[in-house]
CSV table of C-alpha atoms and ligand atoms in Angstrom, one decimal:
chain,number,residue,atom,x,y,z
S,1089,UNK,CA,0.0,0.0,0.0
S,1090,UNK,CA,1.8,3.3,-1.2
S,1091,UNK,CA,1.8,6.0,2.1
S,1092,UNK,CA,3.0,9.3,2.6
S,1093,UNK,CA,5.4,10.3,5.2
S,1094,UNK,CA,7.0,13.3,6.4
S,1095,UNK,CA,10.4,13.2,7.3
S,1096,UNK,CA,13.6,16.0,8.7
S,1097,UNK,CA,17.0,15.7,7.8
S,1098,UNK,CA,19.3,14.9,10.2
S,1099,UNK,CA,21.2,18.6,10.0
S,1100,UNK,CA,21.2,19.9,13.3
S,1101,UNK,CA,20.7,16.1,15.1
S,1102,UNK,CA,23.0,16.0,18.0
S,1103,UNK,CA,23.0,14.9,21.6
S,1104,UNK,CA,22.8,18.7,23.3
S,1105,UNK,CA,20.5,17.9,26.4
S,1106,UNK,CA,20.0,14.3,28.2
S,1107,UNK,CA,16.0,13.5,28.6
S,1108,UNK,CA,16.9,9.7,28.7
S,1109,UNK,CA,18.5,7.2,29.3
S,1110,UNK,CA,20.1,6.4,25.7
S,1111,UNK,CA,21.5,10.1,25.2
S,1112,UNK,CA,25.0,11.1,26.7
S,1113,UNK,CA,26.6,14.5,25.5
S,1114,UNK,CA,30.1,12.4,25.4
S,1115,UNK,CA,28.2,9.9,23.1
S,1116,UNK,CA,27.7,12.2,20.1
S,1117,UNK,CA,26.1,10.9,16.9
S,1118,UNK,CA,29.2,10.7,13.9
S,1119,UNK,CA,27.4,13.3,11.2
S,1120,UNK,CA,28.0,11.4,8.2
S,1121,UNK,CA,26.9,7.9,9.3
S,1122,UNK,CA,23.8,9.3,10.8
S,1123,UNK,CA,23.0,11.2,7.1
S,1124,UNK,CA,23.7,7.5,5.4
S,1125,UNK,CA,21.1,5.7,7.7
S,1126,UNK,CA,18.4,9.0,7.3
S,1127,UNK,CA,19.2,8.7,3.5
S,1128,UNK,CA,18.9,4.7,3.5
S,1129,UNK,CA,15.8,4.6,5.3
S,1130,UNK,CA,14.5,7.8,3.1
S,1131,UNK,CA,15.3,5.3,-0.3
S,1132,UNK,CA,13.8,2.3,1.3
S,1133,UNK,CA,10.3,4.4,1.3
S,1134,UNK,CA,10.7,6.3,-2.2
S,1135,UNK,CA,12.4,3.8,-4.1
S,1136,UNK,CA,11.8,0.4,-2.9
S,1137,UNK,CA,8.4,0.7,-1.7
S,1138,UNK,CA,7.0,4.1,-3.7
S,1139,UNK,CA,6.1,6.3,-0.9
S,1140,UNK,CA,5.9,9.6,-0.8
S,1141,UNK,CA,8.2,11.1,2.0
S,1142,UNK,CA,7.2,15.1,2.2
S,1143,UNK,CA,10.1,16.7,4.1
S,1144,UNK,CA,10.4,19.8,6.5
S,1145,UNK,CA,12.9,21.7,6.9
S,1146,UNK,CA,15.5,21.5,10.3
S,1147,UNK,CA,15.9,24.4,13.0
S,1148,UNK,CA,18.8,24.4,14.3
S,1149,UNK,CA,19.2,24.5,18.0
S,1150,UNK,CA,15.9,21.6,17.7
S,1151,UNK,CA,18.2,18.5,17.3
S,1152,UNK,CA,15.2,16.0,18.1
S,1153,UNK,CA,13.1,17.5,15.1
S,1154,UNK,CA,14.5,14.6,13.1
S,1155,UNK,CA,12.0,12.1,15.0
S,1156,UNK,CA,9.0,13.7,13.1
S,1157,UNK,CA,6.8,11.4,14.2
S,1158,UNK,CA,6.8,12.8,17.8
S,1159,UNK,CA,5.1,15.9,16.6
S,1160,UNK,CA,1.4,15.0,16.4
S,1161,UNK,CA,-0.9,12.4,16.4
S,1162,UNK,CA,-2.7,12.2,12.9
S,1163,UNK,CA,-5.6,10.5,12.0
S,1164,UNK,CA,-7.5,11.6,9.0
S,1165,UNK,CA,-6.9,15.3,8.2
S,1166,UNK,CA,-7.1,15.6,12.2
S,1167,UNK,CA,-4.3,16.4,14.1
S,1168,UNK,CA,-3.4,16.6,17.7
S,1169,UNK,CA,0.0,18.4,18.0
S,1170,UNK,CA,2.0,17.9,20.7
S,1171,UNK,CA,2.9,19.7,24.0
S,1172,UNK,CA,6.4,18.1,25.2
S,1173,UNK,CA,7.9,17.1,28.5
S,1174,UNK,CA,10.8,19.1,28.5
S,1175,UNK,CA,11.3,22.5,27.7
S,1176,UNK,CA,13.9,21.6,25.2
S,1177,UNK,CA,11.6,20.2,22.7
S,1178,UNK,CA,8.9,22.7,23.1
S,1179,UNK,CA,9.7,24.8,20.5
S,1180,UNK,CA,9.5,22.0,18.1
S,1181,UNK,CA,5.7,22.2,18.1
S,1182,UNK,CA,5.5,25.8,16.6
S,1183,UNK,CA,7.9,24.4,13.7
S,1184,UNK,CA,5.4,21.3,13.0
S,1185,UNK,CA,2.1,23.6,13.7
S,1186,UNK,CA,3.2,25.8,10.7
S,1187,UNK,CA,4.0,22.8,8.2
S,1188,UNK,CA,0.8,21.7,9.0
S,1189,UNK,CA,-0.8,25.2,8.3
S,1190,UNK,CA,1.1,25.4,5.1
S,1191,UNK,CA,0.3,22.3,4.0
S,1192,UNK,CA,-3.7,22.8,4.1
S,1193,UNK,CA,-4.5,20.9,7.4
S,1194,UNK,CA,-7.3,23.3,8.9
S,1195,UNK,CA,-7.9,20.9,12.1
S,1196,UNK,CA,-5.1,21.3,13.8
S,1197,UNK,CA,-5.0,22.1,17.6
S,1198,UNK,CA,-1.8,21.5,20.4
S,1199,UNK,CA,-2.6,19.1,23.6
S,1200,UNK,CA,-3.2,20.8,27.2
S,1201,UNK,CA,-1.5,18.0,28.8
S,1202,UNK,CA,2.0,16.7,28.3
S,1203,UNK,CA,1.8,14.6,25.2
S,1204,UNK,CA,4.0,13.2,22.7
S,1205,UNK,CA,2.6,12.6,19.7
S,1206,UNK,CA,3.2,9.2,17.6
S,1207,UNK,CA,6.4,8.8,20.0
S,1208,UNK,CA,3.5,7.3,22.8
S,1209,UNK,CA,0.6,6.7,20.8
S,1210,UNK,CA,-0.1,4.0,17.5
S,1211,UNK,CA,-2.7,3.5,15.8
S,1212,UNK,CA,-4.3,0.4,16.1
S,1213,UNK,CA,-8.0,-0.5,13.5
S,1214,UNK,CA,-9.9,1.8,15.0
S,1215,UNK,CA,-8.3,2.4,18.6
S,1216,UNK,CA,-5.2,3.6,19.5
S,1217,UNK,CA,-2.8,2.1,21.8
S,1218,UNK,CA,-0.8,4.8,23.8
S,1219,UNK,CA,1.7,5.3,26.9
S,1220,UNK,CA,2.0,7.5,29.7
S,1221,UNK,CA,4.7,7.1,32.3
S,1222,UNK,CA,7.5,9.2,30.8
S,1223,UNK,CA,6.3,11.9,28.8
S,1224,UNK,CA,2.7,11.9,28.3
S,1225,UNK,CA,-0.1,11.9,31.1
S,1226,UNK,CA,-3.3,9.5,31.6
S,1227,UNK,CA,-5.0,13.3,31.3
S,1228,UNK,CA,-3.4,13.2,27.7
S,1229,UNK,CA,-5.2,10.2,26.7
S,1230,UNK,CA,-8.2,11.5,27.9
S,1231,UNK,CA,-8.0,14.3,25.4
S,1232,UNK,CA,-6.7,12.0,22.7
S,1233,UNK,CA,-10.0,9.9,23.5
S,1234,UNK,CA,-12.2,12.9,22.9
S,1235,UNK,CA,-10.4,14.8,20.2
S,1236,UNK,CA,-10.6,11.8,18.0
S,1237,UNK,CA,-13.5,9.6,19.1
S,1238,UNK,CA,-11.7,6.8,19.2
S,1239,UNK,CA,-11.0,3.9,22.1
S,1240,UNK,CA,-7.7,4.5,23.6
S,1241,UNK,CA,-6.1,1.4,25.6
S,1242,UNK,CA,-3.7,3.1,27.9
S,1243,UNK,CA,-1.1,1.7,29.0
S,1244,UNK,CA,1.7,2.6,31.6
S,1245,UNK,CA,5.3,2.4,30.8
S,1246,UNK,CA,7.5,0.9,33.8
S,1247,UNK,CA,11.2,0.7,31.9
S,1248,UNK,CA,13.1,4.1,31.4
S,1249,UNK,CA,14.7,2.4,28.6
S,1250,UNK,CA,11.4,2.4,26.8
S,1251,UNK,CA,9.9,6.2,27.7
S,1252,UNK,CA,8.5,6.8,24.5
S,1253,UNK,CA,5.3,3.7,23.8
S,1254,UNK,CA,6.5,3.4,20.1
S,1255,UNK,CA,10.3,1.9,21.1
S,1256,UNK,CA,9.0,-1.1,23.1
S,1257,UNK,CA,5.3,-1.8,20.8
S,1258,UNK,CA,4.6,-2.3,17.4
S,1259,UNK,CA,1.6,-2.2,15.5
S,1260,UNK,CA,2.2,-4.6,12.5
S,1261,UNK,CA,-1.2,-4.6,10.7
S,1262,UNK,CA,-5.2,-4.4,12.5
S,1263,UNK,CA,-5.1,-7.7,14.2
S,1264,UNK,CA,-1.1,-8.0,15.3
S,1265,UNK,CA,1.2,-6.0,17.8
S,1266,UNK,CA,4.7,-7.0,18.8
S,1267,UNK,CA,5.9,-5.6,21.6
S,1268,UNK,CA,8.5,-5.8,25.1
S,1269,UNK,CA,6.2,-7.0,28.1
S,1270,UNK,CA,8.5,-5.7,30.5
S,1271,UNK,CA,8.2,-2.7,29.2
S,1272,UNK,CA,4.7,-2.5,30.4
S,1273,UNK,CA,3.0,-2.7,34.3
S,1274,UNK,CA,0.9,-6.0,35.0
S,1275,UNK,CA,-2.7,-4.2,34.6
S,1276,UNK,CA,-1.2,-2.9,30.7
S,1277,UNK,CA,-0.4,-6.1,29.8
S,1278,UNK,CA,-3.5,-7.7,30.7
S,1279,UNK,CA,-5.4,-4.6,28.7
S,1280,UNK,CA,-3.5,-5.4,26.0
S,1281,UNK,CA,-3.9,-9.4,25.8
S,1282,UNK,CA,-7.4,-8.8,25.6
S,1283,UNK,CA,-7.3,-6.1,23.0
S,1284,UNK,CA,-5.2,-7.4,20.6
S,1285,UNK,CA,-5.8,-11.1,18.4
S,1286,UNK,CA,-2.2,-11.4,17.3
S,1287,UNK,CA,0.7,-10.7,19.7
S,1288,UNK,CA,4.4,-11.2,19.3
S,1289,UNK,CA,6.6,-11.1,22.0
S,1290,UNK,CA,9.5,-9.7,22.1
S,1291,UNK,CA,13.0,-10.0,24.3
S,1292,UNK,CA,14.8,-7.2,26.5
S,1293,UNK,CA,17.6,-7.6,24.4
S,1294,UNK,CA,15.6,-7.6,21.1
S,1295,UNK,CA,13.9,-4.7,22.2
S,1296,UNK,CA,17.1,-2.4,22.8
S,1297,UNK,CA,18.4,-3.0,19.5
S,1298,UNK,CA,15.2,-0.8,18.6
S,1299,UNK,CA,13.5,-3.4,16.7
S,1300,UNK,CA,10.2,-2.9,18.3
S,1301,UNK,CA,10.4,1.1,16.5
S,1302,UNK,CA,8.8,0.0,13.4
S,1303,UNK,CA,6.8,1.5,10.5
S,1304,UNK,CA,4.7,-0.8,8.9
S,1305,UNK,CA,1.6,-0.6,5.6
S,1306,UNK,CA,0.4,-3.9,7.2
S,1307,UNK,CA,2.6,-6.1,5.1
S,1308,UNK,CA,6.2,-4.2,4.7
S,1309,UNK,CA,7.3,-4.1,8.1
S,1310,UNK,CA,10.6,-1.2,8.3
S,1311,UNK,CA,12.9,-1.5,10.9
S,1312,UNK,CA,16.2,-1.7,13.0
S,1313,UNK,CA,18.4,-4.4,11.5
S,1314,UNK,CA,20.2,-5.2,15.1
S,1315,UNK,CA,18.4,-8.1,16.5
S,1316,UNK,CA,17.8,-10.9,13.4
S,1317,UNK,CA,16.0,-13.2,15.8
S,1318,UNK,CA,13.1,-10.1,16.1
S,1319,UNK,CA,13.3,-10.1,12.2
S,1320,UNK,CA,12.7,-13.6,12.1
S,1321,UNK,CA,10.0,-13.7,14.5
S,1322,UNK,CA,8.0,-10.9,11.8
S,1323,UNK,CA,8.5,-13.1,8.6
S,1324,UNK,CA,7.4,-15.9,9.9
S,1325,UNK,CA,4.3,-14.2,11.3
S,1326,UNK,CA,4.0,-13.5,7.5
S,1327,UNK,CA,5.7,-9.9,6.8
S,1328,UNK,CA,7.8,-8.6,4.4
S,1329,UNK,CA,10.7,-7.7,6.8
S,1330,UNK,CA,13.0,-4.9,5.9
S,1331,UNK,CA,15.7,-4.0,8.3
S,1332,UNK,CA,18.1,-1.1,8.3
S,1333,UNK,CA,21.0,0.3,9.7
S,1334,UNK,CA,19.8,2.9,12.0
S,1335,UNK,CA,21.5,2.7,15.8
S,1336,UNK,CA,23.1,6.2,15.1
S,1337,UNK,CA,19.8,7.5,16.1
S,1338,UNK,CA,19.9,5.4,18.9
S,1339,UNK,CA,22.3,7.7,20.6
S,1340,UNK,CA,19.3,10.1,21.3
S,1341,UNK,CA,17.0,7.0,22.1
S,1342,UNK,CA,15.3,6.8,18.1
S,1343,UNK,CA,14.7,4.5,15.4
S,1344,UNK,CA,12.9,4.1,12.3
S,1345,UNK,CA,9.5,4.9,13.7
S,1346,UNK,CA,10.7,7.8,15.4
S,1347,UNK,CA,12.3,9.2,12.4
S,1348,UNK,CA,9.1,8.7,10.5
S,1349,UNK,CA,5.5,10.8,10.7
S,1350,UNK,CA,2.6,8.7,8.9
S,1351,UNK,CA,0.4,11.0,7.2
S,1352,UNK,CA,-2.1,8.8,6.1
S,1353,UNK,CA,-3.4,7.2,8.6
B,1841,LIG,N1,15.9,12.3,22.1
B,1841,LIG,C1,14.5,12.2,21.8
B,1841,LIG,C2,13.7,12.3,23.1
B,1841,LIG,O1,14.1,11.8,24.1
B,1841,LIG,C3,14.2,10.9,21.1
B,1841,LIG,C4,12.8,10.8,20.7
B,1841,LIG,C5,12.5,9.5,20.0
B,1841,LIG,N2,11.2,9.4,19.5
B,1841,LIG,C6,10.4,8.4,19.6
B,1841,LIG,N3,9.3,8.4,18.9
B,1841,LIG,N4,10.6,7.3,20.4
B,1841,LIG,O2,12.6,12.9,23.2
């Protein structure tokens, strides 16, 4: 299924501030590897599979605008823009609000609680699976709920590791989700066993090679190449696995997802 994306350039990515547990300022990203996995990942979408990847255009000073998908949720021509955790990344929202606005999306309105876009929330059929713990609130998903009219299954985020929902779950297609249990409290995984038919599991260690941060049209699955054993575990659920280089990006705590803003979903 052909999709449109919108993507940022790695520019101005850097490790400048530490809001987790991945990003040391004496662990920088090297520029021109970082560029070759953006650029890989950009040609996976536009030449292998057809997309359309729209781009905007880096600040900089905003090193984390390169994980586009953080911005917003987007369902529709509806969009829910985010209102970050730490100061640092505010800023970012006024960027994304005014690609939206030049682009023609008229609904566009920021959160009122903490909430991070498609970094904690994934659309799943008609519901969408989201986190709080880290960076956005329970009072997030509330709004999320409304905003959309749409079931949210919330569910709280216990590992540091994984602050953001989209590094430790995966939504693969309407009917199958991968994720890290551990990840996840007791009640969430329980929620989530009963909302979803088809679910993968994955390891701690399969997890942190940010295999679980995965863009997917419900049969091309994108993602980290680290952990082949995760990669294995999607084809022979039936999906056309593609993996890429991409840990650079894990030096801020980012992968493919991250990197990547569905527009069409
Ligand atoms: N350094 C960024 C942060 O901590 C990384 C965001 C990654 N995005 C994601 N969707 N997981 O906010």
């Amino acid at each position: 299924m052909s999709k449109q994306v919108l993507m940022c350039t790695p520019d101005y990515f850097d490790i400048e501030y530490e809001i987790n547990v991945w990003m040391h300022q004496d662990d920088q990203p090297a520029d021109l590897t970082a560029h070759q996995q953006w650029q890989k990942l950009h040609d996976i979408y536009v030449q292998q599979l057809g997309w359309e990847v729209k781009q905007i255009t880096p600040v900089k000073g905003l090193p984390d605008m390169v994980f586009a998908t953080d911005c917003c949720t987007i369902i529709g021509d509806k969009v829910l823009l985010s209102y970050f955790r730490y100061p640092e990344r505010q800023p970012e929202t006024e960027q994304f609000a005014k690609w939206f606005r030049d682009n023609g999306y008229t609904k566009v309105k920021r959160a009122n609680n903490f909430f991070e876009g498609g970094g904690d929330t994934l659309v799943f059929g008609d519901k969408i699976i989201a986190g709080h713990g880290f960076r956005s609130t329970p009072e997030a998903h509330k709004e999320l709920e409304k905003y959309f009219n749409h079931e949210v299954i919330s569910l709280k985020i216990i590992d540091p590791h994984f602050y953001h929902m989209d590094t430790s779950l995966a939504v693969l297609d309407d009917e199958t989700v991968a994720y890290y249990p551990g990840a996840i409290d007791e009640a969430s995984r329980k929620k989530l066993k009963k909302a979803v038919p088809r679910l993968i599991e994955a390891s701690l260690d399969e997890a942190k090679g940010f295999g679980l941060n995965v863009v997917s049209d419900g049969h091309n699955v994108i993602c980290s190449d680290a952990s082949e054993s995760l990669l294995g575990k999607y084809r022979d659920a039936g999906f056309n696995v593609i993996g890429t280089p991409i840990l650079e990006f894990r030096k801020s705590g980012g992968g493919v997802k991250c990197l990547t803003l569905e527009l069409d979903l």
